[in-house]
Short mmCIF file of C-alpha atoms in Angstrom, two decimals:
data_model
loop_
_atom_site.label_atom_id
_atom_site.label_comp_id
_atom_site.label_asym_id
_atom_site.label_seq_id
_atom_site.Cartn_x
_atom_site.Cartn_y
_atom_site.Cartn_z
CA UNK A 1 -57.58 -9.23 11.45
CA UNK A 2 -55.20 -10.63 14.04
CA UNK A 3 -51.67 -9.34 13.60
CA UNK A 4 -48.53 -11.47 13.74
CA UNK A 5 -46.45 -10.13 16.63
CA UNK A 6 -43.27 -11.96 15.59
CA UNK A 7 -43.37 -11.35 11.86
CA UNK A 8 -40.98 -8.39 12.05
CA UNK A 9 -38.17 -10.59 13.35
CA UNK A 10 -38.59 -13.42 10.88
CA UNK A 11 -36.14 -13.32 8.01
CA UNK A 12 -36.10 -15.28 4.73
CA UNK A 13 -33.83 -18.29 4.93
CA UNK A 14 -30.34 -17.59 3.60
CA UNK A 15 -26.72 -17.97 4.63
CA UNK A 16 -25.96 -15.42 7.33
CA UNK A 17 -22.73 -13.59 7.97
CA UNK A 18 -21.39 -13.36 11.48
CA UNK A 19 -23.45 -10.62 13.05
CA UNK A 20 -24.04 -11.11 16.73
CA UNK A 21 -20.63 -12.62 17.42
CA UNK A 22 -17.95 -9.98 18.02
CA UNK A 23 -15.71 -9.45 15.01
CA UNK A 24 -12.01 -10.29 14.66
CA UNK A 25 -9.83 -7.33 13.72
CA UNK A 26 -6.28 -6.99 12.45
CA UNK A 27 -4.47 -3.70 12.99
CA UNK A 28 -0.86 -3.07 12.13
CA UNK A 29 1.93 -2.21 9.74
CA UNK A 30 4.62 -4.17 7.89
CA UNK A 31 7.44 -3.88 5.37
CA UNK A 32 4.72 -3.47 2.72
CA UNK A 33 3.46 -0.21 4.24
CA UNK A 34 6.22 1.26 6.40
CA UNK A 35 10.00 1.74 6.20
CA UNK A 36 12.22 0.32 8.91
CA UNK A 37 12.52 3.77 10.54
CA UNK A 38 8.79 3.60 11.30
CA UNK A 39 8.61 -0.14 12.05
CA UNK A 40 11.31 0.02 14.69
CA UNK A 41 9.37 2.69 16.61
CA UNK A 42 6.46 0.31 17.30
CA UNK A 43 8.35 -2.96 17.63
CA UNK A 44 7.82 -4.82 20.91
CA UNK A 45 10.71 -6.35 22.80
CA UNK A 46 10.12 -9.86 24.19
CA UNK A 47 10.02 -8.35 27.68
CA UNK A 48 7.34 -5.78 26.79
CA UNK A 49 4.95 -8.14 24.99
CA UNK A 50 3.32 -9.58 28.11
CA UNK A 51 2.93 -6.08 29.56
CA UNK A 52 1.31 -4.89 26.31
CA UNK A 53 -1.22 -7.73 26.28
CA UNK A 54 -2.23 -7.06 29.87
CA UNK A 55 -2.44 -3.30 29.27
CA UNK A 56 -4.88 -3.75 26.38
CA UNK A 57 -7.04 -6.04 28.50
CA UNK A 58 -6.92 -3.82 31.59
CA UNK A 59 -7.97 -0.76 29.61
CA UNK A 60 -10.97 -2.65 28.24
CA UNK A 61 -9.89 -2.06 24.65
CA UNK A 62 -10.08 -5.79 23.87
CA UNK A 63 -11.50 -9.02 25.22
CA UNK A 64 -8.89 -11.14 23.47
CA UNK A 65 -5.65 -10.03 21.82
CA UNK A 66 -2.56 -11.38 20.05
CA UNK A 67 0.44 -9.20 19.18
CA UNK A 68 2.84 -10.36 16.47
CA UNK A 69 6.01 -8.27 16.45
CA UNK A 70 8.98 -9.05 14.19
CA UNK A 71 11.57 -6.98 12.33
CA UNK A 72 9.18 -6.80 9.37
CA UNK A 73 5.80 -6.29 11.07
CA UNK A 74 3.86 -5.28 14.15
CA UNK A 75 0.29 -6.57 14.06
CA UNK A 76 -2.42 -6.66 16.70
CA UNK A 77 -5.22 -9.22 16.34
CA UNK A 78 -8.26 -8.35 18.43
CA UNK A 79 -11.54 -10.03 19.34
CA UNK A 80 -14.21 -8.14 21.23
CA UNK A 81 -13.88 -4.96 23.22
CA UNK A 82 -13.24 -1.78 21.22
CA UNK A 83 -11.33 -3.52 18.46
CA UNK A 84 -13.56 -1.87 15.89
CA UNK A 85 -12.18 1.53 16.93
CA UNK A 86 -9.09 1.85 14.79
CA UNK A 87 -8.17 5.22 16.24
CA UNK A 88 -8.33 3.87 19.80
CA UNK A 89 -5.88 1.10 18.90
CA UNK A 90 -3.56 3.53 17.14
CA UNK A 91 -3.64 5.90 20.13
CA UNK A 92 -2.86 3.01 22.48
CA UNK A 93 0.04 1.77 20.33
CA UNK A 94 1.56 5.25 20.15
CA UNK A 95 1.05 5.88 23.87
CA UNK A 96 2.67 2.54 24.74
CA UNK A 97 5.74 3.38 22.64
CA UNK A 98 5.59 7.10 23.46
CA UNK A 99 5.49 8.33 19.87
CA UNK A 100 3.38 10.88 18.01
CA UNK A 101 0.21 9.18 16.57
CA UNK A 102 0.67 11.21 13.39
CA UNK A 103 3.93 9.35 12.71
CA UNK A 104 1.88 6.27 11.77
CA UNK A 105 -0.46 8.05 9.37
CA UNK A 106 -0.43 6.34 5.99
CA UNK A 107 1.37 3.26 7.31
CA UNK A 108 -1.42 1.42 9.16
CA UNK A 109 -3.66 -1.22 7.62
CA UNK A 110 -6.86 -2.51 9.15
CA UNK A 111 -9.15 -5.42 8.33
CA UNK A 112 -11.93 -7.38 9.98
CA UNK A 113 -13.51 -10.84 10.04
CA UNK A 114 -12.76 -12.93 6.95
CA UNK A 115 -10.11 -10.52 5.66
CA UNK A 116 -8.36 -10.42 9.04
CA UNK A 117 -8.43 -14.23 9.24
CA UNK A 118 -7.13 -14.52 5.69
CA UNK A 119 -4.31 -12.09 6.48
CA UNK A 120 -3.16 -14.11 9.51
CA UNK A 121 -3.25 -17.33 7.48
CA UNK A 122 -1.14 -15.70 4.73
CA UNK A 123 1.34 -14.32 7.27
CA UNK A 124 1.82 -17.70 8.97
CA UNK A 125 2.27 -19.44 5.60
CA UNK A 126 4.97 -16.99 4.53
CA UNK A 127 2.90 -15.50 1.70
CA UNK A 128 3.16 -11.98 3.13
CA UNK A 129 6.91 -12.18 3.78
CA UNK A 130 9.74 -10.46 1.90
CA UNK A 131 10.82 -13.90 0.68
CA UNK A 132 7.76 -15.93 -0.30
CA UNK A 133 7.40 -19.09 1.73
CA UNK A 134 10.09 -18.36 4.33
CA UNK A 135 9.46 -20.61 7.34
CA UNK A 136 10.70 -18.40 10.19
CA UNK A 137 7.49 -16.38 10.45
CA UNK A 138 5.45 -19.43 11.49
CA UNK A 139 7.72 -19.94 14.49
CA UNK A 140 7.39 -16.25 15.33
CA UNK A 141 3.59 -16.46 15.23
CA UNK A 142 3.73 -19.52 17.50
CA UNK A 143 5.97 -17.63 19.93
CA UNK A 144 3.54 -14.69 19.89
CA UNK A 145 0.64 -17.01 20.63
CA UNK A 146 2.52 -18.51 23.56
CA UNK A 147 2.96 -15.03 25.06
CA UNK A 148 -0.74 -14.26 24.54
CA UNK A 149 -1.74 -17.57 26.13
CA UNK A 150 0.59 -17.06 29.09
CA UNK A 151 -0.89 -13.59 29.55
CA UNK A 152 -4.47 -14.98 29.51
CA UNK A 153 -5.05 -12.72 26.50
CA UNK A 154 -6.10 -15.45 24.05
CA UNK A 155 -9.65 -16.57 24.76
CA UNK A 156 -11.83 -19.17 23.01
CA UNK A 157 -12.02 -17.37 19.65
CA UNK A 158 -8.34 -16.48 19.25
CA UNK A 159 -7.34 -19.89 20.63
CA UNK A 160 -9.39 -21.54 17.91
CA UNK A 161 -8.09 -19.09 15.29
CA UNK A 162 -4.43 -19.70 16.13
CA UNK A 163 -4.71 -23.48 16.20
CA UNK A 164 -6.56 -23.25 12.90
CA UNK A 165 -3.75 -21.05 11.57
CA UNK A 166 -1.08 -23.61 12.47
CA UNK A 167 -3.09 -26.35 10.76
CA UNK A 168 -3.43 -24.23 7.61
CA UNK A 169 0.32 -23.55 7.55
CA UNK A 170 1.04 -27.25 7.90
CA UNK A 171 -1.39 -28.04 5.09
CA UNK A 172 0.20 -25.46 2.79
CA UNK A 173 3.68 -26.84 3.50
CA UNK A 174 2.61 -30.43 2.83
CA UNK A 175 0.39 -29.80 -0.21
CA UNK A 176 2.50 -27.22 -2.07
CA UNK A 177 6.19 -26.61 -2.84
CA UNK A 178 6.07 -23.17 -1.18
CA UNK A 179 9.26 -23.69 0.83
CA UNK A 180 11.23 -26.20 -1.21
CA UNK A 181 12.83 -24.12 -3.97
CA UNK A 182 15.91 -21.99 -3.11
CA UNK A 183 15.29 -18.24 -3.50
CA UNK A 184 18.57 -16.73 -2.25
CA UNK A 185 22.09 -17.30 -3.51
CA UNK A 186 23.10 -18.51 -0.04
CA UNK A 187 20.34 -21.09 0.07
CA UNK A 188 20.95 -22.01 -3.59
CA UNK A 189 24.59 -22.75 -2.77
CA UNK A 190 23.60 -25.06 0.05
CA UNK A 191 20.97 -26.80 -2.07
CA UNK A 192 23.53 -27.42 -4.80
CA UNK A 193 26.04 -28.81 -2.32
CA UNK A 194 23.45 -31.13 -0.83
CA UNK A 195 22.47 -32.36 -4.29
CA UNK A 196 26.04 -32.81 -5.53
CA UNK A 197 27.35 -34.56 -2.42
CA UNK A 198 24.23 -36.58 -1.67
CA UNK A 199 23.74 -34.90 1.69
CA UNK A 200 25.72 -32.67 4.04
CA UNK A 201 25.72 -34.69 7.26
CA UNK A 202 29.33 -35.10 8.41
CA UNK A 203 30.75 -32.94 5.61
CA UNK A 204 33.57 -30.44 6.10
CA UNK A 205 33.44 -26.85 4.79
CA UNK A 206 36.05 -24.15 4.19
CA UNK A 207 34.72 -20.58 4.37
CA UNK A 208 36.90 -17.95 2.73
CA UNK A 209 35.94 -14.51 4.00
CA UNK A 210 33.92 -13.58 7.07
CA UNK A 211 31.25 -11.15 5.89
CA UNK A 212 27.47 -11.31 6.17
CA UNK A 213 27.06 -13.44 3.03
CA UNK A 214 29.51 -16.07 4.24
CA UNK A 215 27.82 -16.11 7.65
CA UNK A 216 24.42 -16.66 6.04
CA UNK A 217 25.76 -19.54 3.95
CA UNK A 218 27.34 -21.06 7.05
CA UNK A 219 24.02 -20.79 8.89
CA UNK A 220 22.22 -22.69 6.12
CA UNK A 221 25.00 -25.29 5.99
CA UNK A 222 24.76 -25.91 9.72
CA UNK A 223 20.98 -26.25 9.48
CA UNK A 224 21.57 -29.00 6.89
CA UNK A 225 23.97 -31.01 9.02
CA UNK A 226 27.46 -29.58 8.49
CA UNK A 227 29.37 -29.58 11.76
CA UNK A 228 33.01 -28.99 10.72
CA UNK A 229 33.96 -25.48 9.61
CA UNK A 230 37.28 -23.85 8.80
CA UNK A 231 37.42 -20.08 8.26
CA UNK A 232 40.18 -18.39 6.26
CA UNK A 233 40.13 -14.61 6.41
CA UNK A 234 42.49 -11.66 5.97
CA UNK A 235 41.46 -10.18 9.32
CA UNK A 236 42.26 -12.67 12.04
CA UNK A 237 39.91 -10.99 14.53
CA UNK A 238 36.83 -11.22 12.33
CA UNK A 239 37.80 -14.74 11.19
CA UNK A 240 38.08 -15.91 14.78
CA UNK A 241 34.69 -14.39 15.65
CA UNK A 242 32.97 -16.22 12.80
CA UNK A 243 34.79 -19.47 13.50
CA UNK A 244 33.77 -19.33 17.15
CA UNK A 245 30.12 -18.82 16.19
CA UNK A 246 30.14 -22.08 14.23
CA UNK A 247 32.51 -24.01 16.50
CA UNK A 248 35.19 -23.96 13.81
CA UNK A 249 38.84 -22.96 13.45
CA UNK A 250 40.24 -19.71 12.07
CA UNK A 251 43.18 -19.59 9.66
CA UNK A 252 45.16 -17.13 7.58
CA UNK A 253 44.54 -16.97 3.82
CA UNK A 254 47.97 -18.47 3.23
CA UNK A 255 46.71 -21.74 4.74
CA UNK A 256 44.08 -22.30 2.04
CA UNK A 257 46.08 -24.85 -0.05
CA UNK A 258 46.62 -27.13 2.95
CA UNK A 259 43.01 -26.71 4.10
CA UNK A 260 41.71 -27.90 0.73
CA UNK A 261 42.94 -31.42 1.48
CA UNK A 262 40.33 -32.03 4.17
CA UNK A 263 37.15 -30.26 3.03
CA UNK A 264 34.24 -31.19 0.78
CA UNK A 265 32.90 -27.69 0.09
CA UNK A 266 34.61 -24.32 -0.37
CA UNK A 267 32.57 -21.11 -0.21
CA UNK A 268 34.37 -17.85 -0.91
CA UNK A 269 33.22 -14.23 -0.75
CA UNK A 270 35.88 -11.57 -0.14
CA UNK A 271 36.64 -8.08 -1.42
CA UNK A 272 39.88 -9.18 -3.08
CA UNK A 273 40.61 -7.74 -6.52
CA UNK A 274 42.59 -10.83 -7.55
CA UNK A 275 41.74 -14.56 -7.34
CA UNK A 276 42.63 -16.07 -3.96
CA UNK A 277 42.33 -19.70 -5.08
CA UNK A 278 44.39 -20.51 -8.19
CA UNK A 279 44.06 -23.38 -10.62
CA UNK A 280 47.58 -24.52 -9.75
CA UNK A 281 46.85 -24.76 -6.04
CA UNK A 282 43.63 -26.73 -6.54
CA UNK A 283 45.19 -29.01 -9.15
CA UNK A 284 48.06 -29.89 -6.80
CA UNK A 285 45.64 -30.68 -3.99
CA UNK A 286 43.33 -32.80 -6.13
CA UNK A 287 46.27 -34.93 -7.23
CA UNK A 288 46.91 -35.89 -3.61
CA UNK A 289 43.63 -35.84 -1.74
CA UNK A 290 41.43 -38.87 -1.23
CA UNK A 291 38.12 -37.22 -0.27
CA UNK A 292 36.60 -37.37 -3.75
CA UNK A 293 34.59 -34.53 -5.29
CA UNK A 294 35.31 -30.94 -4.28
CA UNK A 295 32.57 -28.32 -4.65
CA UNK A 296 33.66 -24.69 -4.88
CA UNK A 297 31.19 -21.78 -4.65
CA UNK A 298 32.45 -18.33 -5.63
CA UNK A 299 30.10 -15.55 -4.45
CA UNK A 300 32.60 -12.71 -4.98
CA UNK A 301 32.72 -10.00 -7.64
CA UNK A 302 35.50 -9.85 -8.83
CA UNK A 303 35.85 -13.61 -8.52
CA UNK A 304 37.90 -15.21 -5.72
CA UNK A 305 38.40 -18.56 -7.47
CA UNK A 306 40.15 -18.79 -10.82
CA UNK A 307 37.62 -19.81 -13.54
CA UNK A 308 40.06 -22.45 -14.82
CA UNK A 309 39.45 -24.51 -11.68
CA UNK A 310 36.27 -25.74 -13.33
CA UNK A 311 38.33 -27.80 -15.80
CA UNK A 312 39.99 -29.86 -13.03
CA UNK A 313 38.61 -33.37 -12.68
CA UNK A 314 36.29 -33.91 -9.71
CA UNK A 315 36.04 -30.13 -9.12
CA UNK A 316 32.66 -28.42 -9.46
CA UNK A 317 32.78 -24.62 -9.54
CA UNK A 318 29.69 -22.43 -9.28
CA UNK A 319 29.66 -18.64 -9.57
CA UNK A 320 27.26 -15.93 -8.48
CA UNK A 321 25.59 -15.98 -11.90
CA UNK A 322 24.89 -19.71 -11.61
CA UNK A 323 23.31 -19.27 -8.20
CA UNK A 324 21.30 -16.22 -9.28
CA UNK A 325 19.76 -18.30 -12.06
CA UNK A 326 18.84 -21.00 -9.55
CA UNK A 327 17.41 -18.44 -7.13
CA UNK A 328 15.27 -16.84 -9.84
CA UNK A 329 13.97 -20.24 -10.92
CA UNK A 330 13.21 -20.97 -7.27
CA UNK A 331 11.31 -17.71 -6.92
CA UNK A 332 9.18 -18.58 -9.96
CA UNK A 333 8.46 -22.00 -8.47
CA UNK A 334 7.47 -20.41 -5.16
CA UNK A 335 5.15 -17.96 -6.88
CA UNK A 336 3.41 -20.87 -8.59
CA UNK A 337 3.17 -22.68 -5.25
CA UNK A 338 1.84 -19.48 -3.66
CA UNK A 339 -1.08 -19.48 -6.10
CA UNK A 340 -2.00 -23.00 -4.95
CA UNK A 341 -1.55 -21.90 -1.32
CA UNK A 342 -4.00 -19.03 -1.83
CA UNK A 343 -6.68 -21.53 -2.89
CA UNK A 344 -6.07 -23.59 0.26
CA UNK A 345 -6.28 -20.45 2.39
CA UNK A 346 -9.53 -19.34 0.73
CA UNK A 347 -11.04 -22.75 1.54
CA UNK A 348 -9.83 -22.62 5.15
CA UNK A 349 -11.09 -19.06 5.66
CA UNK A 350 -14.52 -20.20 4.52
CA UNK A 351 -14.48 -23.10 6.97
CA UNK A 352 -13.34 -20.89 9.85
CA UNK A 353 -16.07 -18.37 9.09
CA UNK A 354 -18.65 -21.16 9.13
CA UNK A 355 -17.47 -22.07 12.62
CA UNK A 356 -17.75 -18.43 13.73
CA UNK A 357 -21.23 -18.12 12.24
CA UNK A 358 -22.27 -21.18 14.21
CA UNK A 359 -21.56 -19.17 17.38
CA UNK A 360 -24.49 -16.88 16.47
CA UNK A 361 -27.03 -19.61 17.21
CA UNK A 362 -25.54 -20.77 20.52
CA UNK A 363 -27.63 -18.36 22.65
CA UNK A 364 -30.78 -19.33 20.75
CA UNK A 365 -30.02 -23.03 21.27
CA UNK A 366 -29.50 -22.42 24.96
CA UNK A 367 -32.84 -20.59 25.21
CA UNK A 368 -34.59 -23.39 23.34
CA UNK A 369 -33.11 -26.04 25.62
CA UNK A 370 -34.06 -24.07 28.73
CA UNK A 371 -37.59 -23.55 27.41
CA UNK A 372 -38.13 -27.25 26.68
CA UNK A 373 -36.49 -28.29 29.96
CA UNK A 374 -38.87 -26.06 31.89
CA UNK A 375 -41.88 -27.68 30.17
CA UNK A 376 -40.44 -31.14 30.81
CA UNK A 377 -40.00 -30.51 34.52
CA UNK A 378 -43.56 -29.16 34.78
CA UNK A 379 -44.94 -32.35 33.23
CA UNK A 380 -42.69 -34.61 35.30
CA UNK A 381 -44.01 -33.02 38.50
CA UNK A 382 -47.61 -33.30 37.28
CA UNK A 383 -47.44 -36.94 36.22
CA UNK A 384 -45.37 -38.02 39.21
CA UNK A 385 -48.57 -37.40 41.19
CA UNK A 386 -50.40 -40.08 39.16
CA UNK A 387 -47.60 -42.57 39.74
CA UNK A 388 -47.72 -41.83 43.47
CA UNK A 389 -51.44 -42.67 43.37
CA UNK A 390 -50.58 -46.11 42.02
CA UNK A 391 -51.94 -45.63 38.49
CA UNK A 392 -50.65 -47.90 35.69
CA UNK A 393 -47.08 -46.73 34.85
CA UNK A 394 -47.51 -47.56 31.14
CA UNK A 395 -50.67 -45.45 30.94
CA UNK A 396 -49.01 -42.61 32.87
CA UNK A 397 -45.95 -42.73 30.55
CA UNK A 398 -48.17 -42.65 27.47
CA UNK A 399 -50.10 -39.66 28.80
CA UNK A 400 -46.90 -37.91 29.90
CA UNK A 401 -45.29 -38.19 26.44
CA UNK A 402 -48.37 -36.83 24.67
CA UNK A 403 -48.72 -33.98 27.15
CA UNK A 404 -45.03 -33.06 26.79
CA UNK A 405 -45.27 -33.00 22.99
CA UNK A 406 -48.36 -30.80 23.17
CA UNK A 407 -46.65 -28.40 25.57
CA UNK A 408 -43.49 -28.12 23.44
CA UNK A 409 -45.34 -27.72 20.14
CA UNK A 410 -48.11 -25.41 21.36
CA UNK A 411 -46.34 -22.08 20.73
CA UNK A 412 -44.81 -22.99 17.32
CA UNK A 413 -48.17 -24.33 16.04
CA UNK A 414 -50.00 -21.25 17.33
CA UNK A 415 -47.54 -19.05 15.48
CA UNK A 416 -47.98 -21.02 12.26
CA UNK A 417 -51.75 -20.58 12.45
CA UNK A 418 -51.56 -16.82 12.81
CA UNK A 419 -52.68 -15.01 9.62
CA UNK A 420 -49.27 -13.52 8.85
CA UNK A 421 -48.02 -12.44 5.45
CA UNK A 422 -47.68 -15.19 2.91
CA UNK A 423 -43.89 -14.73 2.59
CA UNK A 424 -43.50 -15.09 6.34
CA UNK A 425 -45.59 -18.28 6.40
CA UNK A 426 -43.46 -19.71 3.61
CA UNK A 427 -40.30 -18.92 5.59
CA UNK A 428 -41.68 -20.57 8.72
CA UNK A 429 -42.74 -23.70 6.88
CA UNK A 430 -39.38 -23.89 5.13
CA UNK A 431 -37.62 -23.46 8.48
CA UNK A 432 -39.65 -26.31 9.99
CA UNK A 433 -38.83 -28.55 7.06
CA UNK A 434 -35.11 -27.85 7.54
CA UNK A 435 -35.04 -28.05 11.35
CA UNK A 436 -37.02 -31.28 11.64
CA UNK A 437 -36.17 -32.87 8.25
CA UNK A 438 -39.89 -33.06 7.47
CA UNK A 439 -39.39 -33.31 3.73
CA UNK A 440 -37.06 -36.27 4.26
CA UNK A 441 -39.61 -37.90 6.52
CA UNK A 442 -42.35 -37.50 3.91
CA UNK A 443 -40.10 -39.02 1.27
#
């Protein structure tokens, strides 16, 4: 009995995973797996990133690479090369930063293909951040991609992956409320002010204190349109530094009553043991000022603003407890939005993997095209001879088309007629039906 030479390579029809295309790997550590003392050892400065990309390429460890390095994570995304060798990447990372490889033991995570893609999508969408949904990480990923592109380290696969990542992040932002709810007291204060005053463009703010919390609030306020800041602080040096950062003016605490006349929002956070803003001072100001509502935010413990201020008409006082409640509600809302975002990401990972799987067949398609083109050229040369002899062009064209079809179909038909195993014949017939839509044609 004649054997079927190709039967060993024929597989039953089913959905394939990416096999012949080089895998995508993610290698790194983050705030989830490593303390800051470890993270800072492997963090890349902006100046060293380009050097690191080129070094990985020059050593042949990767064909394509993207390094994302922030205060909370250092991650290396790899396509091709020796990306599957986790130890090689760890040794390179430690050699680059001149640290003992053992110092990273227990802190590194590693994933490949769909899991690596899913991880990058989650990172860019803010789902892997300390604060769920924070938007800064997307800009950091974009900056990292720019460095990789400028270093010629992002090839066709990582280019497609990163552009896909940005599209996923945009979709998550537009289809969920992942970034809309306030989740910090600083952001909650700004959200309340924006809601109460109907917007913050052109508004004036008095900051009492000059610590980190006040600076964070001021940053959020500026991002929402506030351009006029006054800073009142016990230490004139620190007050002047903060005021200069936000193009404002520094004042002594004794100036607070007069400053209240011209501001729309007051935010206070000092270490004072006694209230700095009294009911009497605010009441006297409100009787004279013409700016309308005054919002006061007290982030201090003990409180900086006398609780009785809340009873004054057109004054709206919010304390740390009020803002904590808002922040907790915001965190619950973001967690719900994150669940919806995970579904979007799962869908997008599936679509990206389908694109990667399609790369498996590209070499086969190229071989098929070359094979058919070779047969076509043979027949063109053969039938050109008949045209040169003056034979009827229509008859020559008819004969050429039939000859070309016979040439192209000869090998597949011969294979079908070989007495292979029944399961193999069924697979071949099914493949023909799918490739040439034969079932549709019969219908």
